[in-house]
Every structure is written in C-alpha cells, then in structure tokens.
C-alpha atoms as a PDB file:
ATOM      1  CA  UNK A   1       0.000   0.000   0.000  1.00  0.00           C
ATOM      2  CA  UNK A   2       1.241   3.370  -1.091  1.00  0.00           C
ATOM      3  CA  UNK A   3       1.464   6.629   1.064  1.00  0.00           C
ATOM      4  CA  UNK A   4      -1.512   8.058  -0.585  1.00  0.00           C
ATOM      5  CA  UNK A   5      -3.677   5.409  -0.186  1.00  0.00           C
ATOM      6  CA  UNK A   6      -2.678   5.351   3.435  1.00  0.00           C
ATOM      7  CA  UNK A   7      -3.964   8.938   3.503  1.00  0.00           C
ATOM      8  CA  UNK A   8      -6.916   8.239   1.540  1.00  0.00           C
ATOM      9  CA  UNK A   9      -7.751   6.002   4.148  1.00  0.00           C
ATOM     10  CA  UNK A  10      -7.018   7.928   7.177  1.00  0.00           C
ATOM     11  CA  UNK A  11      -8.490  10.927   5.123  1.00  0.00           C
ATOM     12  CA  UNK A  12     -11.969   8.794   4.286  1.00  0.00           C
ATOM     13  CA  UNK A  13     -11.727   7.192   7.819  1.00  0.00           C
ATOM     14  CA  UNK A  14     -11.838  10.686   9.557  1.00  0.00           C
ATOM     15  CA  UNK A  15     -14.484  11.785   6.773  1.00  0.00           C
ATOM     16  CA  UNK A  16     -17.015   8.894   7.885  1.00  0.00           C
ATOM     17  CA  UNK A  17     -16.460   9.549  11.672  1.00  0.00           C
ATOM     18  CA  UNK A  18     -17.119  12.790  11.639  1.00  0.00           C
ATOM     19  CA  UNK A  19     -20.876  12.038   9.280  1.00  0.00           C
ATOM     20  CA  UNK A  20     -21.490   9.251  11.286  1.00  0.00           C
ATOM     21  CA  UNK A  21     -21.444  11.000  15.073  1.00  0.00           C
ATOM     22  CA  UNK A  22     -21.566  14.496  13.983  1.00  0.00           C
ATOM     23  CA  UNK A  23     -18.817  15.857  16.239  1.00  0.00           C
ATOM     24  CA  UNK A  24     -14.929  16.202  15.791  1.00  0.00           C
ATOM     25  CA  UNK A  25     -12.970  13.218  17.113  1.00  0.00           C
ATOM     26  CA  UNK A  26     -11.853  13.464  20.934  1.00  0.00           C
ATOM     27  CA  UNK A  27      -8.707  13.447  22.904  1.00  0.00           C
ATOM     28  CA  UNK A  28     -10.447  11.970  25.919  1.00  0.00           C
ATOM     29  CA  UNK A  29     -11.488   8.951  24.291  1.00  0.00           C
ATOM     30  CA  UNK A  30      -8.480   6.160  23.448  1.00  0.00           C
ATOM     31  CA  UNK A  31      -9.718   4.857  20.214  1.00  0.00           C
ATOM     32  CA  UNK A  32     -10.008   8.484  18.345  1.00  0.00           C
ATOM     33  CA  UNK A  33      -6.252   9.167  19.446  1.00  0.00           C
ATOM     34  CA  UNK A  34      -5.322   7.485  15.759  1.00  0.00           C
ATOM     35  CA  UNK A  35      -7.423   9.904  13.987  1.00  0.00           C
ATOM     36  CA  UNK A  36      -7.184  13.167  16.244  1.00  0.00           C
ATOM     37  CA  UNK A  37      -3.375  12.867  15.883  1.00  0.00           C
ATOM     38  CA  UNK A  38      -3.865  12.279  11.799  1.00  0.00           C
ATOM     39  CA  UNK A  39      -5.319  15.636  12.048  1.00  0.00           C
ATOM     40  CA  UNK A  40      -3.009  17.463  14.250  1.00  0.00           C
ATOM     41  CA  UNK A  41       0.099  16.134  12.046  1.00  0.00           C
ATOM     42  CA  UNK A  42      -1.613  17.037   8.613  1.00  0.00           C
ATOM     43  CA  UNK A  43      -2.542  20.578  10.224  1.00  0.00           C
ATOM     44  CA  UNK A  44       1.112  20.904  11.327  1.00  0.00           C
ATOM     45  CA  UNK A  45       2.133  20.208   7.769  1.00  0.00           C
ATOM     46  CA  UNK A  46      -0.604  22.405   6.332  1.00  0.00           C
ATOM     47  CA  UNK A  47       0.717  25.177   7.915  1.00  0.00           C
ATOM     48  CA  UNK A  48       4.735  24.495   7.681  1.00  0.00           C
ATOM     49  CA  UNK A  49       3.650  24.426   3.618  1.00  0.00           C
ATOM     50  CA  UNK A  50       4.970  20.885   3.835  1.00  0.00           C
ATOM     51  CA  UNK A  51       1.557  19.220   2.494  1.00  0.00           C
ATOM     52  CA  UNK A  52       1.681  17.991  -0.877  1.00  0.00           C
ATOM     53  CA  UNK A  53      -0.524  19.916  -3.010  1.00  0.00           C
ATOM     54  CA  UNK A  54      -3.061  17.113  -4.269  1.00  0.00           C
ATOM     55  CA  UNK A  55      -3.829  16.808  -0.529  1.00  0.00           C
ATOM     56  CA  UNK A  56      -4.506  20.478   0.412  1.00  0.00           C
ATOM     57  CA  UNK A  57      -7.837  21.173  -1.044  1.00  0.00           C
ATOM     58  CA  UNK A  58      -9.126  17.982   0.147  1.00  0.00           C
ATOM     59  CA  UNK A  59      -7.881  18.857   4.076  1.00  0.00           C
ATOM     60  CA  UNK A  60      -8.845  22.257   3.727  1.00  0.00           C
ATOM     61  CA  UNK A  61     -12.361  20.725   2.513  1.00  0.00           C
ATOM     62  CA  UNK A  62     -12.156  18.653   5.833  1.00  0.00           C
ATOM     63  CA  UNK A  63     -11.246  21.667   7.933  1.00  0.00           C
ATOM     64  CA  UNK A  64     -13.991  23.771   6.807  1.00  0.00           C
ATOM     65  CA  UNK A  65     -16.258  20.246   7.836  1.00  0.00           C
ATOM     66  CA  UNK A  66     -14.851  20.138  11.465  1.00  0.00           C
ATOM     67  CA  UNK A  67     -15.393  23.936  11.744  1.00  0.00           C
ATOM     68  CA  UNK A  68     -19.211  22.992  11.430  1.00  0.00           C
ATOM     69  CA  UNK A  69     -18.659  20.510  14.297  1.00  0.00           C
ATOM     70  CA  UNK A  70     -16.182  22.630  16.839  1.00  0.00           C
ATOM     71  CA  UNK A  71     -17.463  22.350  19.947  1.00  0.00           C
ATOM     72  CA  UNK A  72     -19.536  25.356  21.730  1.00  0.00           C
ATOM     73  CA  UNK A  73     -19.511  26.794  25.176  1.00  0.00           C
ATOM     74  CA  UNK A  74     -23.199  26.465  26.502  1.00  0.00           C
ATOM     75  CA  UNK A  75     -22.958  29.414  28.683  1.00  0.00           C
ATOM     76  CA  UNK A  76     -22.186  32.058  25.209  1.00  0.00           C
END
C-alpha cells in the first residue's frame, strides 16, 4: 500500500467519523487518538507548507467540515 492510499484512508476514515457521530474526534477517548493525531500532524504540515498539493484542497475541505462541528460553550 502506497502513502496516498494510506492517507486516503485515514483521510476517508476521519471523513465517515465525523458524518457518522456528527462531532470532531476526541482526545479523551483512546480509540479516536489514531485519527485526532492524523489531524493534528496534517494541520502541522498544512501550515509548515509541507503538504503535498493534491492533498490540500481535500484537508482544507475537511477543515472547513470540522469547523461545522467545533465544539460550543453552553454558557455564550
């Protein structure tokens, strides 16, 4: 299996999570370390300019998706 479709993967993994349970994956639960640290890495990369560019659009895609999601303080 290449590196892209080990991204596609992670990519389509983090994708269905998010559709499925309509919220952003959590650092207090174990089993959505995987993908909340797929995220963090990607961002980091995103922002060094170190993505590759056929992978940018479709983060920033999934960025704009988990901005829907972010959590909100009750109290605002």
């Amino acid at each position: 299996m290449t590196q892209e479709e080990k991204w596609l993967l992670k990519y389509n993994e983090v994708v269905e999570f998010i559709e499925l349970y309509h919220r952003n994956p959590s650092k207090h639960r174990i089993d959505e370390h995987n993908m909340l640290n797929w995220l963090k890495a990607n961002r980091k990369l995103l922002n060094a300019g170190a993505l590759k560019s056929e992978r940018i659009e479709r983060f920033k895609e999934l960025l704009d998706t988990i901005e829907q999601y972010k959590r909100k303080n009750q109290y605002e």
